[in-house]
CSV table of C-alpha atoms in Angstrom, one decimal:
chain,number,residue,atom,x,y,z
A,64,MET,CA,166.9,-38.5,25.9
A,65,ALA,CA,165.7,-36.2,28.4
A,66,ASN,CA,166.2,-32.7,27.9
A,67,SER,CA,168.8,-31.7,30.6
A,68,GLU,CA,171.9,-30.5,31.4
A,69,TYR,CA,173.4,-33.9,31.2
A,70,GLU,CA,172.7,-34.5,27.5
A,71,TYR,CA,176.0,-33.6,26.2
A,72,VAL,CA,177.5,-36.8,27.6
A,73,LYS,CA,175.4,-38.9,24.5
A,74,ARG,CA,176.1,-35.9,22.1
A,75,GLU,CA,179.8,-35.2,22.6
A,76,PHE,CA,181.2,-38.5,23.4
A,77,GLU,CA,178.7,-41.3,21.6
A,78,PHE,CA,180.0,-41.9,17.9
A,79,GLY,CA,178.5,-44.8,16.1
A,80,SER,CA,181.4,-46.6,14.4
A,81,ARG,CA,180.3,-47.2,11.2
A,82,LEU,CA,181.9,-49.8,8.9
A,83,PRO,CA,183.2,-48.7,5.2
A,84,PRO,CA,180.8,-49.0,2.3
A,85,SER,CA,181.4,-51.5,-0.7
A,86,ASN,CA,182.9,-53.8,2.0
A,87,TRP,CA,181.5,-57.5,2.8
A,88,ILE,CA,180.9,-57.8,6.5
A,89,VAL,CA,181.9,-60.8,8.4
A,90,VAL,CA,180.6,-61.3,11.7
A,91,ARG,CA,182.8,-64.2,13.7
A,92,ILE,CA,181.3,-65.8,16.6
A,93,ASP,CA,183.1,-67.7,18.7
A,94,GLY,CA,182.2,-69.9,21.9
A,95,CYS,CA,183.9,-68.5,25.1
A,96,HIS,CA,185.8,-70.8,27.5
A,97,PHE,CA,184.0,-73.7,25.3
A,98,HIS,CA,186.3,-76.5,26.6
A,99,ARG,CA,185.2,-75.9,30.0
A,100,PHE,CA,181.6,-75.8,28.7
A,101,SER,CA,181.8,-78.8,26.6
A,102,LYS,CA,183.3,-80.8,29.5
A,103,ILE,CA,180.8,-79.8,32.1
A,104,HIS,CA,178.1,-81.0,29.9
A,105,THR,CA,180.2,-83.9,28.7
A,106,PHE,CA,180.1,-83.7,24.9
A,107,GLU,CA,181.6,-86.5,22.9
A,108,LYS,CA,185.3,-86.3,22.1
A,109,PRO,CA,186.5,-85.6,19.1
A,110,ASN,CA,183.2,-84.3,17.9
A,111,ASP,CA,179.6,-84.1,19.2
A,112,GLU,CA,177.3,-84.5,16.8
A,113,ASN,CA,174.4,-83.0,18.4
A,114,ALA,CA,176.6,-80.1,19.6
A,115,LEU,CA,177.3,-79.3,16.0
A,116,ARG,CA,173.8,-79.8,15.1
A,117,LEU,CA,172.4,-77.1,17.6
A,118,MET,CA,175.3,-74.7,16.0
A,119,ASN,CA,174.0,-75.5,12.7
A,120,ALA,CA,170.0,-74.6,14.1
A,121,CYS,CA,171.5,-71.4,15.8
A,122,ALA,CA,173.0,-70.1,12.3
A,123,THR,CA,169.7,-71.1,10.5
A,124,SER,CA,167.9,-69.1,12.8
A,125,MET,CA,170.3,-66.5,12.1
A,126,LEU,CA,169.7,-66.8,8.0
A,127,GLU,CA,165.9,-66.4,8.9
A,128,LYS,CA,166.2,-63.4,11.7
A,129,PHE,CA,168.6,-61.3,9.4
A,130,PRO,CA,167.7,-61.7,5.5
A,131,ASP,CA,171.0,-59.5,4.8
A,132,ILE,CA,172.9,-62.6,5.8
A,133,VAL,CA,173.8,-64.6,2.4
A,134,PHE,CA,176.2,-66.9,3.8
A,135,ALA,CA,177.3,-68.7,7.0
A,136,TYR,CA,180.3,-71.2,7.7
A,137,GLY,CA,180.7,-73.3,10.9
A,138,VAL,CA,182.6,-75.3,12.9
A,139,SER,CA,183.2,-76.6,16.1
A,140,ASP,CA,181.9,-73.8,18.5
A,141,GLU,CA,182.4,-71.0,15.7
A,142,TYR,CA,180.2,-69.4,13.1
A,143,SER,CA,181.0,-66.9,10.7
A,144,PHE,CA,178.3,-64.9,8.9
A,145,VAL,CA,178.8,-62.9,5.9
A,146,PHE,CA,176.3,-60.0,5.0
A,147,ARG,CA,175.9,-59.1,1.3
A,148,GLU,CA,178.2,-56.4,0.3
A,149,GLU,CA,175.5,-53.5,0.1
A,150,THR,CA,174.1,-54.0,3.6
A,151,GLU,CA,172.5,-51.2,5.5
A,152,PHE,CA,171.6,-53.1,8.2
A,153,TYR,CA,171.5,-50.8,11.0
A,154,GLN,CA,173.2,-48.3,8.9
A,155,ARG,CA,176.8,-50.4,9.1
A,156,ARG,CA,177.1,-49.4,13.0
A,157,GLU,CA,179.8,-51.8,14.1
A,158,SER,CA,178.6,-52.4,17.6
A,159,LYS,CA,175.0,-52.5,16.5
A,160,ILE,CA,175.6,-55.5,14.0
A,161,LEU,CA,178.1,-57.2,16.5
A,162,SER,CA,175.8,-57.1,19.6
A,163,LEU,CA,173.0,-57.9,18.0
A,164,CYS,CA,174.0,-61.0,16.1
A,165,VAL,CA,176.0,-62.5,19.5
A,166,SER,CA,173.0,-61.9,21.5
A,167,TYR,CA,170.4,-63.3,19.2
A,168,PHE,CA,172.9,-66.3,18.3
A,169,THR,CA,173.4,-66.9,21.9
A,170,SER,CA,169.7,-66.7,22.9
A,171,MET,CA,168.9,-69.4,20.3
A,172,TYR,CA,171.8,-71.3,21.7
A,173,VAL,CA,170.3,-71.6,25.2
A,174,MET,CA,166.3,-71.6,23.3
A,175,LYS,CA,167.1,-74.8,21.4
A,176,TRP,CA,169.4,-76.4,23.9
A,177,LYS,CA,166.7,-78.9,24.8
A,178,ASP,CA,165.8,-79.9,21.2
A,179,PHE,CA,169.4,-81.4,21.1
A,180,PHE,CA,169.9,-82.1,24.7
A,181,PRO,CA,166.7,-83.5,25.9
A,182,ASN,CA,168.2,-85.4,28.8
A,183,LYS,CA,170.9,-82.7,29.7
A,184,ASP,CA,170.2,-79.9,31.9
A,185,LEU,CA,172.5,-76.3,31.2
A,186,LYS,CA,174.6,-76.2,34.1
A,187,GLU,CA,176.1,-73.1,33.3
A,188,PRO,CA,175.2,-70.4,30.7
A,189,PRO,CA,176.9,-70.7,27.4
A,190,TYR,CA,178.2,-67.4,26.1
A,191,PHE,CA,180.4,-66.2,22.9
A,192,ASP,CA,182.7,-63.3,21.5
A,193,ALA,CA,182.5,-62.3,18.2
A,194,ARG,CA,184.3,-60.0,15.7
A,195,VAL,CA,183.4,-57.9,12.9
A,196,VAL,CA,185.8,-57.9,9.9
A,197,CYS,CA,185.2,-56.2,6.6
A,198,TYR,CA,186.4,-57.7,3.1
A,199,PRO,CA,186.6,-55.3,0.1
A,200,ASN,CA,185.8,-57.8,-2.6
A,201,LEU,CA,184.5,-61.2,-3.5
A,202,LYS,CA,187.9,-62.8,-3.9
A,203,THR,CA,188.7,-62.0,0.0
A,204,ILE,CA,185.2,-63.2,1.0
A,205,ARG,CA,186.0,-66.6,-0.7
A,206,ASP,CA,189.4,-66.9,0.2
A,207,TYR,CA,188.2,-66.2,4.1
A,208,LEU,CA,186.0,-69.0,3.9
A,209,ALA,CA,188.4,-71.2,2.2
A,210,TRP,CA,190.8,-70.4,5.1
A,211,ARG,CA,188.1,-71.5,7.7
A,212,GLN,CA,187.4,-74.7,6.0
A,213,VAL,CA,191.1,-75.5,5.9
A,214,ASP,CA,191.5,-74.6,9.5
A,215,CYS,CA,188.8,-77.1,10.2
A,216,HIS,CA,190.3,-79.8,8.2
A,217,ILE,CA,193.6,-79.5,10.2
A,218,ASN,CA,191.9,-79.1,13.3
A,219,ASN,CA,189.8,-82.1,12.8
A,220,GLN,CA,192.3,-84.3,11.5
A,221,TYR,CA,194.4,-83.4,14.4
A,222,ASN,CA,191.6,-83.8,17.3
A,223,THR,CA,190.4,-87.1,15.7
A,224,CYS,CA,193.8,-88.4,15.8
A,225,PHE,CA,194.5,-87.1,19.1
A,226,TRP,CA,191.7,-88.6,21.0
A,227,LEU,CA,191.9,-91.7,19.2
A,228,LEU,CA,195.2,-92.0,20.9
A,229,VAL,CA,194.0,-90.9,24.4
A,230,LYS,CA,191.0,-93.3,24.2
A,231,SER,CA,193.5,-96.4,23.2
A,232,GLY,CA,195.4,-95.7,26.5
A,233,LYS,CA,197.9,-93.0,26.0
A,234,THR,CA,197.8,-90.0,28.4
A,235,GLU,CA,197.2,-86.5,26.5
A,236,LYS,CA,200.7,-85.5,26.8
A,237,GLU,CA,201.9,-88.6,25.2
A,238,ALA,CA,199.5,-88.1,22.4
A,239,GLN,CA,200.4,-84.3,22.1
A,240,GLN,CA,204.2,-86.0,21.7
A,241,ALA,CA,203.0,-88.5,18.8
A,242,LEU,CA,201.4,-85.7,17.0
A,243,LYS,CA,204.2,-83.5,17.4
A,244,GLY,CA,205.9,-82.2,13.9
A,245,THR,CA,203.3,-84.6,11.6
A,246,PHE,CA,201.9,-83.7,8.6
A,247,SER,CA,198.3,-84.7,7.0
A,248,LYS,CA,199.9,-87.6,5.5
A,249,ASP,CA,201.4,-88.9,8.8
A,250,LYS,CA,198.1,-88.5,10.6
A,251,ASN,CA,196.1,-90.4,7.6
A,252,GLU,CA,198.6,-93.0,8.3
A,253,LEU,CA,198.3,-93.1,11.7
A,254,LEU,CA,194.7,-93.5,11.3
A,255,SER,CA,194.8,-96.6,9.1
A,256,GLN,CA,197.3,-98.4,10.5
A,257,GLN,CA,196.4,-98.3,14.2
A,258,PHE,CA,193.2,-97.8,13.9
A,259,GLN,CA,191.9,-99.0,10.5
A,260,ILE,CA,189.7,-95.9,9.8
A,261,ASN,CA,189.8,-94.2,6.5
A,262,TYR,CA,189.8,-90.5,7.5
A,263,ASP,CA,187.6,-89.9,4.4
A,264,ASP,CA,185.1,-92.0,5.7
A,265,GLU,CA,184.4,-89.8,8.8
A,266,PRO,CA,181.4,-87.8,8.3
A,267,ALA,CA,181.5,-85.0,6.2
A,268,MET,CA,180.1,-82.9,9.1
A,269,PHE,CA,183.4,-83.2,11.1
A,270,ARG,CA,185.9,-83.0,8.2
A,271,LYS,CA,184.3,-79.9,6.1
A,272,GLY,CA,182.4,-77.9,8.4
A,273,SER,CA,178.9,-76.7,8.1
A,274,CYS,CA,177.3,-74.1,5.2
A,275,VAL,CA,174.2,-72.4,5.9
A,276,TYR,CA,172.7,-70.7,2.6
A,277,ARG,CA,169.5,-70.3,0.8
A,278,ASP,CA,169.5,-72.6,-1.9
A,279,LYS,CA,167.4,-72.5,-5.3
A,280,VAL,CA,164.6,-75.2,-4.9
A,281,GLU,CA,162.2,-75.9,-7.7
A,282,THR,CA,158.8,-76.6,-5.8
A,283,LYS,CA,155.2,-77.3,-7.3
A,284,VAL,CA,152.8,-74.6,-6.7
A,285,LYS,CA,149.7,-75.9,-8.4
A,286,THR,CA,148.7,-77.9,-11.4
A,287,ASP,CA,147.3,-76.4,-14.9
A,288,HIS,CA,144.0,-77.0,-16.3
A,289,CYS,CA,145.3,-80.2,-18.1
A,290,GLY,CA,147.2,-81.4,-15.1
A,291,ASN,CA,150.5,-80.5,-15.6
A,292,PRO,CA,152.5,-79.3,-12.2
A,293,ILE,CA,153.4,-75.5,-12.7
A,294,LYS,CA,156.8,-75.3,-10.8
A,295,ARG,CA,158.7,-72.2,-9.3
A,296,THR,CA,162.1,-71.6,-8.1
A,297,ARG,CA,162.1,-70.6,-4.2
A,298,LEU,CA,164.7,-69.8,-2.2
A,299,VAL,CA,165.0,-72.3,0.8
A,300,ILE,CA,167.2,-72.0,3.5
A,301,THR,CA,170.0,-74.9,3.3
A,302,VAL,CA,172.6,-76.7,5.8
A,303,ALA,CA,175.2,-78.4,3.7
A,304,ASN,CA,178.7,-80.0,4.5
A,305,VAL,CA,180.6,-79.7,1.5
A,306,ASP,CA,183.7,-78.6,0.0
A,307,ILE,CA,183.9,-74.4,-0.8
A,308,ILE,CA,187.5,-74.3,-1.3
A,309,GLY,CA,187.4,-75.1,-4.4
A,310,PRO,CA,185.3,-73.6,-7.6
A,311,GLU,CA,182.5,-76.3,-7.9
A,312,PHE,CA,180.2,-75.1,-5.3
A,313,TRP,CA,180.4,-71.6,-6.4
A,314,GLU,CA,179.9,-72.6,-10.2
A,315,ASN,CA,176.5,-74.3,-9.3
A,316,HIS,CA,175.6,-71.7,-6.5
A,317,GLN,CA,176.3,-68.6,-8.5
A,318,HIS,CA,173.4,-66.5,-6.8
A,319,ILE,CA,175.2,-66.6,-3.3
A,320,LEU,CA,178.9,-65.5,-4.4
A,321,ARG,CA,180.4,-65.2,-7.7
A,322,GLU,CA,183.4,-67.4,-8.5
A,323,GLU,CA,186.9,-66.3,-7.9
A,324,LYS,CA,190.1,-67.9,-8.2
A,325,CYS,CA,190.7,-68.7,-4.2
A,326,ARG,CA,193.9,-67.7,-2.3
A,327,TYR,CA,193.6,-67.6,1.7
A,328,GLU,CA,197.1,-67.3,2.8
A,329,TYR,CA,197.0,-63.1,3.4
A,330,ILE,CA,193.1,-62.9,4.5
A,331,LYS,CA,194.7,-62.3,8.5
A,332,LYS,CA,195.8,-58.8,7.8
A,333,PHE,CA,192.1,-57.8,7.5
A,334,ASP,CA,191.0,-58.9,10.9
A,335,ILE,CA,191.9,-55.6,12.7
A,336,ASN,CA,191.2,-55.5,16.3
A,337,HIS,CA,190.4,-51.8,17.8
A,338,ARG,CA,191.6,-51.1,21.2
A,339,LEU,CA,190.1,-49.0,23.5
A,340,PRO,CA,192.3,-45.8,24.6
A,341,PRO,CA,194.2,-46.4,28.0
A,342,CYS,CA,193.0,-44.5,31.1
A,343,ASN,CA,189.4,-44.1,29.8
A,344,TRP,CA,186.3,-45.2,31.7
A,345,THR,CA,184.5,-48.1,29.8
A,346,VAL,CA,181.0,-47.7,29.8
A,347,VAL,CA,178.8,-50.7,28.1
A,348,CYS,CA,175.2,-50.2,27.4
A,349,ILE,CA,173.1,-53.1,26.7
A,350,ASN,CA,169.6,-52.5,25.3
A,351,ALA,CA,166.5,-55.1,24.5
A,352,SER,CA,166.1,-55.3,21.0
A,353,GLN,CA,162.5,-55.1,19.8
A,354,PHE,CA,161.4,-55.2,23.3
A,355,GLU,CA,157.8,-53.9,22.7
A,356,GLN,CA,157.2,-56.6,20.8
A,357,PHE,CA,158.6,-59.0,23.3
A,358,SER,CA,157.0,-57.3,26.2
A,359,LEU,CA,153.4,-57.7,24.5
A,360,ILE,CA,153.9,-61.4,23.5
A,361,HIS,CA,155.0,-62.1,27.2
A,362,SER,CA,152.2,-60.0,28.5
A,363,PHE,CA,154.4,-57.5,30.6
A,364,GLU,CA,152.2,-55.0,32.8
A,365,LYS,CA,151.8,-51.7,31.8
A,366,PRO,CA,153.5,-49.3,32.3
A,367,ASN,CA,156.1,-51.1,34.8
A,368,ASP,CA,156.5,-55.0,35.4
A,369,GLY,CA,158.2,-55.4,38.6
A,370,THR,CA,159.0,-58.8,38.0
A,371,ALA,CA,160.9,-58.4,34.4
A,372,LEU,CA,162.7,-55.4,36.0
A,373,ARG,CA,164.0,-58.0,39.0
A,374,LEU,CA,164.9,-60.2,36.2
A,375,MET,CA,167.1,-57.5,34.7
A,376,ASN,CA,168.4,-56.9,38.1
A,377,ALA,CA,169.4,-60.6,38.7
A,378,SER,CA,171.2,-60.6,35.2
A,379,ALA,CA,173.3,-57.3,36.3
A,380,SER,CA,174.4,-59.0,39.4
A,381,LEU,CA,175.3,-62.3,37.6
A,382,MET,CA,177.1,-59.6,35.2
A,383,MET,CA,179.3,-58.4,38.1
A,384,GLU,CA,180.0,-61.8,39.7
A,385,SER,CA,181.5,-62.9,36.1
A,386,PHE,CA,183.0,-59.6,35.5
A,387,PRO,CA,185.0,-58.3,38.5
A,388,ASP,CA,186.3,-55.3,36.7
A,389,ILE,CA,182.6,-54.0,36.4
A,390,VAL,CA,182.4,-51.4,39.4
A,391,PHE,CA,179.1,-50.2,39.0
A,392,GLY,CA,175.5,-50.8,36.8
A,393,TYR,CA,172.6,-48.9,36.1
A,394,GLY,CA,169.5,-50.2,34.6
A,395,PHE,CA,165.9,-49.4,33.8
A,396,ASP,CA,163.0,-50.2,31.8
A,397,ASN,CA,164.9,-52.7,28.9
A,398,GLU,CA,168.4,-51.2,29.6
A,399,TYR,CA,171.7,-51.7,31.6
A,400,SER,CA,174.8,-49.6,31.5
A,401,PHE,CA,178.0,-51.3,33.1
A,402,VAL,CA,180.9,-49.3,34.1
A,403,PHE,CA,184.2,-50.9,34.0
A,404,GLN,CA,187.1,-49.7,36.4
A,405,GLU,CA,189.2,-47.0,34.7
A,406,LYS,CA,192.5,-49.2,33.9
A,407,THR,CA,190.7,-52.5,33.5
A,408,GLU,CA,192.7,-54.9,31.1
A,409,LEU,CA,189.8,-56.9,30.2
A,410,TYR,CA,190.2,-58.5,26.7
A,411,GLN,CA,193.5,-56.7,26.5
A,412,ARG,CA,190.7,-53.5,26.0
A,413,ARG,CA,189.6,-55.0,23.0
A,414,GLU,CA,186.5,-53.3,21.9
A,415,SER,CA,184.7,-55.9,20.0
A,416,LEU,CA,185.6,-59.0,22.3
A,417,ILE,CA,184.2,-56.8,25.5
A,418,LEU,CA,181.0,-55.6,23.7
A,419,SER,CA,180.4,-59.5,22.4
A,420,SER,CA,180.8,-61.0,25.3
A,421,CYS,CA,179.0,-58.9,27.9
A,422,THR,CA,176.1,-58.9,25.4
A,423,SER,CA,176.6,-62.5,25.1
A,424,ARG,CA,176.6,-63.2,28.7
A,425,PHE,CA,174.0,-60.9,29.7
A,426,THR,CA,171.5,-62.5,27.0
A,427,SER,CA,172.6,-66.0,28.3
A,428,PHE,CA,171.7,-65.1,32.3
A,429,TYR,CA,168.4,-63.2,31.1
A,430,MET,CA,167.2,-66.7,29.4
A,431,MET,CA,168.3,-69.0,32.1
A,432,LYS,CA,166.8,-66.8,34.6
A,433,TRP,CA,163.4,-66.9,33.0
A,434,LYS,CA,161.9,-69.4,34.7
A,435,GLU,CA,162.9,-68.2,38.2
A,436,PHE,CA,161.1,-65.1,37.5
A,437,PHE,CA,158.4,-66.2,35.6
A,438,PRO,CA,157.8,-69.9,36.0
A,439,ASN,CA,154.3,-69.9,34.8
A,440,LYS,CA,155.4,-68.4,31.4
A,441,ASP,CA,157.4,-69.8,28.7
A,442,LEU,CA,159.7,-67.9,26.4
A,443,VAL,CA,157.7,-67.9,23.2
A,444,GLU,CA,160.4,-65.9,21.2
A,445,PRO,CA,163.9,-65.7,22.0
A,446,PRO,CA,165.1,-62.1,23.8
A,447,HIS,CA,167.7,-60.3,22.2
A,448,PHE,CA,170.1,-57.3,22.8
A,449,GLU,CA,171.9,-54.7,21.0
A,450,ALA,CA,174.5,-52.5,22.8
A,451,GLU,CA,177.2,-50.0,22.5
A,452,LEU,CA,180.5,-49.2,23.6
A,453,LEU,CA,181.2,-45.8,25.1
A,454,CYS,CA,184.6,-44.3,26.6
A,455,TYR,CA,184.9,-41.3,29.0
A,456,PRO,CA,188.0,-39.7,30.0
A,457,LYS,CA,187.1,-38.4,33.4
A,458,GLN,CA,185.2,-39.7,36.2
A,459,LYS,CA,182.8,-37.0,36.5
A,460,ILE,CA,182.0,-37.5,33.0
A,461,VAL,CA,181.0,-41.4,33.7
A,462,CYS,CA,178.6,-39.8,36.9
A,463,ASP,CA,176.8,-37.1,34.6
A,464,TYR,CA,176.5,-40.0,32.0
A,465,LEU,CA,174.6,-42.2,34.8
A,466,SER,CA,172.9,-38.9,35.6
A,467,SER,CA,171.4,-38.8,32.4
A,468,ARG,CA,170.5,-42.3,32.4
A,469,GLN,CA,168.4,-41.7,36.0
A,470,ALA,CA,167.0,-38.7,34.0
A,471,GLU,CA,165.7,-40.2,31.3
A,472,CYS,CA,164.4,-43.1,33.6
A,473,HIS,CA,162.4,-40.3,35.1
A,474,THR,CA,160.9,-38.7,32.0
A,475,ARG,CA,160.0,-41.8,30.5
A,476,ASN,CA,158.5,-43.7,33.5
A,477,GLN,CA,156.3,-40.5,34.3
A,478,TYR,CA,155.1,-40.1,30.6
A,479,ASN,CA,154.2,-43.8,30.6
A,480,THR,CA,152.7,-43.9,34.2
A,481,CYS,CA,150.4,-41.1,33.2
A,482,PHE,CA,149.6,-42.7,29.2
A,483,TRP,CA,148.6,-46.2,30.7
A,484,MET,CA,146.7,-44.5,33.6
A,485,LEU,CA,144.6,-42.4,30.8
A,486,VAL,CA,144.1,-45.7,28.7
A,487,ASN,CA,143.6,-47.6,31.8
A,488,SER,CA,140.5,-45.2,32.2
A,489,GLY,CA,138.9,-45.5,28.8
A,490,ARG,CA,140.8,-42.9,26.7
A,491,SER,CA,142.2,-44.5,23.1
A,492,GLU,CA,146.0,-44.4,22.7
A,493,ASN,CA,145.9,-41.6,20.4
A,494,GLU,CA,143.8,-39.9,22.8
A,495,ALA,CA,146.5,-40.5,25.7
A,496,HIS,CA,149.5,-39.3,23.1
A,497,GLU,CA,147.5,-36.0,22.4
A,498,LEU,CA,146.7,-35.1,26.2
A,499,LEU,CA,150.4,-35.6,27.1
A,500,LYS,CA,152.0,-33.6,24.0
A,501,ALA,CA,154.3,-30.9,25.1
A,502,THR,CA,153.5,-31.4,28.7
A,503,LEU,CA,156.0,-30.8,31.5
A,504,SER,CA,157.0,-32.6,34.5
A,505,LYS,CA,154.4,-30.8,36.7
A,506,ASP,CA,151.7,-30.8,34.2
A,507,LYS,CA,152.0,-34.5,34.5
A,508,ASN,CA,152.1,-34.6,38.1
A,509,GLU,CA,149.0,-32.4,38.5
A,510,LEU,CA,147.0,-34.7,36.0
A,511,LEU,CA,148.0,-37.8,38.0
A,512,PHE,CA,147.0,-36.0,41.3
A,513,GLN,CA,143.8,-34.5,40.0
A,514,GLN,CA,142.7,-37.4,37.6
A,515,PHE,CA,143.9,-40.4,39.5
A,516,HIS,CA,144.3,-39.2,43.0
A,517,LEU,CA,148.0,-40.5,42.7
A,518,ASN,CA,151.0,-38.9,44.1
A,519,TYR,CA,153.5,-39.7,41.5
A,520,ASN,CA,156.3,-39.5,44.5
A,521,ASN,CA,154.9,-42.4,46.2
A,522,GLU,CA,155.2,-44.6,43.3
A,523,PRO,CA,157.9,-47.7,43.9
A,524,ALA,CA,161.2,-46.2,43.9
A,525,ILE,CA,162.8,-49.1,41.0
A,526,PHE,CA,160.3,-47.4,38.5
A,527,ARG,CA,161.3,-43.8,39.2
A,528,LYS,CA,164.9,-43.7,39.9
A,529,GLY,CA,165.8,-47.4,38.1
A,530,SER,CA,168.5,-49.5,39.5
A,531,CYS,CA,171.7,-49.2,41.0
A,532,THR,CA,174.1,-52.5,40.7
A,533,TYR,CA,177.1,-52.2,42.8
A,534,ARG,CA,179.4,-54.0,45.8
A,535,GLN,CA,178.5,-53.3,49.2
A,536,LYS,CA,181.5,-53.7,52.0
A,537,LEU,CA,180.4,-56.2,54.8
A,538,GLU,CA,182.7,-56.7,57.6
A,539,GLU,CA,182.8,-59.9,59.7
A,540,SER,CA,184.4,-60.3,62.8
A,541,ALA,CA,186.1,-63.6,63.5
A,542,GLY,CA,188.0,-64.6,66.8
A,543,VAL,CA,191.6,-65.9,66.6
A,544,GLU,CA,193.0,-67.9,69.4
A,545,GLY,CA,195.6,-65.5,71.5
A,546,SER,CA,194.9,-62.6,70.0
A,547,GLU,CA,192.3,-59.8,69.5
A,548,ASN,CA,189.5,-60.4,66.8
A,549,SER,CA,190.4,-60.1,63.3
A,550,THR,CA,188.5,-58.5,60.4
A,551,THR,CA,187.8,-60.1,57.3
A,552,VAL,CA,186.0,-58.1,54.4
A,553,ARG,CA,183.8,-59.4,51.9
A,554,TRP,CA,182.1,-57.7,49.1
A,555,ASP,CA,178.4,-58.6,48.0
A,556,ALA,CA,176.6,-57.3,44.8
A,557,MET,CA,173.5,-55.1,45.8
A,558,VAL,CA,170.8,-53.4,44.1
A,559,ALA,CA,169.6,-50.2,45.4
A,560,HIS,CA,167.0,-47.6,44.3
A,561,VAL,CA,168.3,-44.3,44.7
A,562,ASP,CA,169.4,-41.1,43.6
A,563,MET,CA,172.6,-41.1,41.9
A,564,GLY,CA,173.5,-37.2,42.6
A,565,PRO,CA,176.6,-36.1,44.3
A,566,GLU,CA,175.7,-37.0,47.7
A,567,PHE,CA,175.4,-40.8,46.7
A,568,TRP,CA,179.1,-40.5,45.6
A,569,ARG,CA,180.2,-39.0,48.7
A,570,LYS,CA,178.6,-41.6,50.5
A,571,HIS,CA,180.0,-44.3,48.3
A,572,PRO,CA,183.4,-43.0,47.1
A,573,TYR,CA,184.7,-46.6,47.1
A,574,ILE,CA,182.8,-47.7,44.2
A,575,LEU,CA,184.6,-45.9,41.5
A,576,SER,CA,187.5,-46.1,43.0
A,577,MET,CA,187.8,-50.0,43.0
């Protein structure tokens, strides 16, 4: 962060909430509004095999990307990821783990969509929310996974009956009434007697859900001098549709989790939802993860790629359309901060749901808009974002936070402009770093002017000042018979590249008062 008078907003208000040690960490990701999403994309009912396989492929990618995930279990539009007990992933910082996981999962979902639905276009961006739950021992982890599989059985058995009744001619309301108060054996009888279906013969993926884990597999690596195969045991990521409630699976896979007696009735008490304090301004700051590598792979221009910045701004504008409670956004480089109105009740102010849904939706917008801004560049690897959620008690502190980000934008961009001008002129990157070491802002301005005849203040404002996204009030007059012109008011999201000093807020007092 820039060494400025505004630095206290980070030092005094940003707290990296860390998960307790010696606890197993579970990140449970769940599709947002997937009833609507599945209807729009005409998923088969009660189960769409391609949609489930897409979820499994995303989960497999998660295990490939994050080695600390030891097991995953998924059903429908939900997936749970179990991190090893002693993980130090992101120093166990809850917001980082939560946002990065849901962002990467979302990114993979969009990226792999065409692999499973080659003849269907994405009509709207998918997005997910997530929560982090900690479990103190292996017993509760086993019980948690058993709980999810029991839930899978209950929901799938009900949905199988429900949709068969609907397809046979009943209305949805009649199907609900027919199933009201029925037990598992009643549903099995209904399927057998009315539809000649043995529920146990239904595909295991529907009935049991999907487990993703690293299995021990013996593979031939070479042959000895006598021609005998030499084998080694390796861990290979596997997707299986098996029973994980009973002990058999865990006995045969003791390298994943040790056997414990299952009991899953009480596990919900661990699922604590942290709520943000009332009457505090909420800020979600989203950052691209490993963006240096991402920008290098996709050949972004240095020090600034205007197209990449406009893609970030377009994603931010869509965020404001999706979340009416966002009153302001500020972004530069690979970062965007979103300010929610002071009294927002989005997700009942539940921290994990706000953080994850914002990160997931931003990721989805970024990917869906990619081709619009880079028509000649394919996404080689999925972008993914991490995020932090900040709370500020006063409007002045929110303004100071935004000023601190703009100060950082100036400092970082001025340095990068000098650095890349030096490199492009023939200096090595080490030489450029050494030349700029300990220089002040005026020194960099002089270097740019004297060596490259460049006035830094004439550089595009989007690079120097970053981008402000907010709603602009538009007034339209419309004639009405028998009366004077009436005025209708419309608000449109706009992007501006301006100083966020006191004058800006005096001219736009309505922004933080909405």
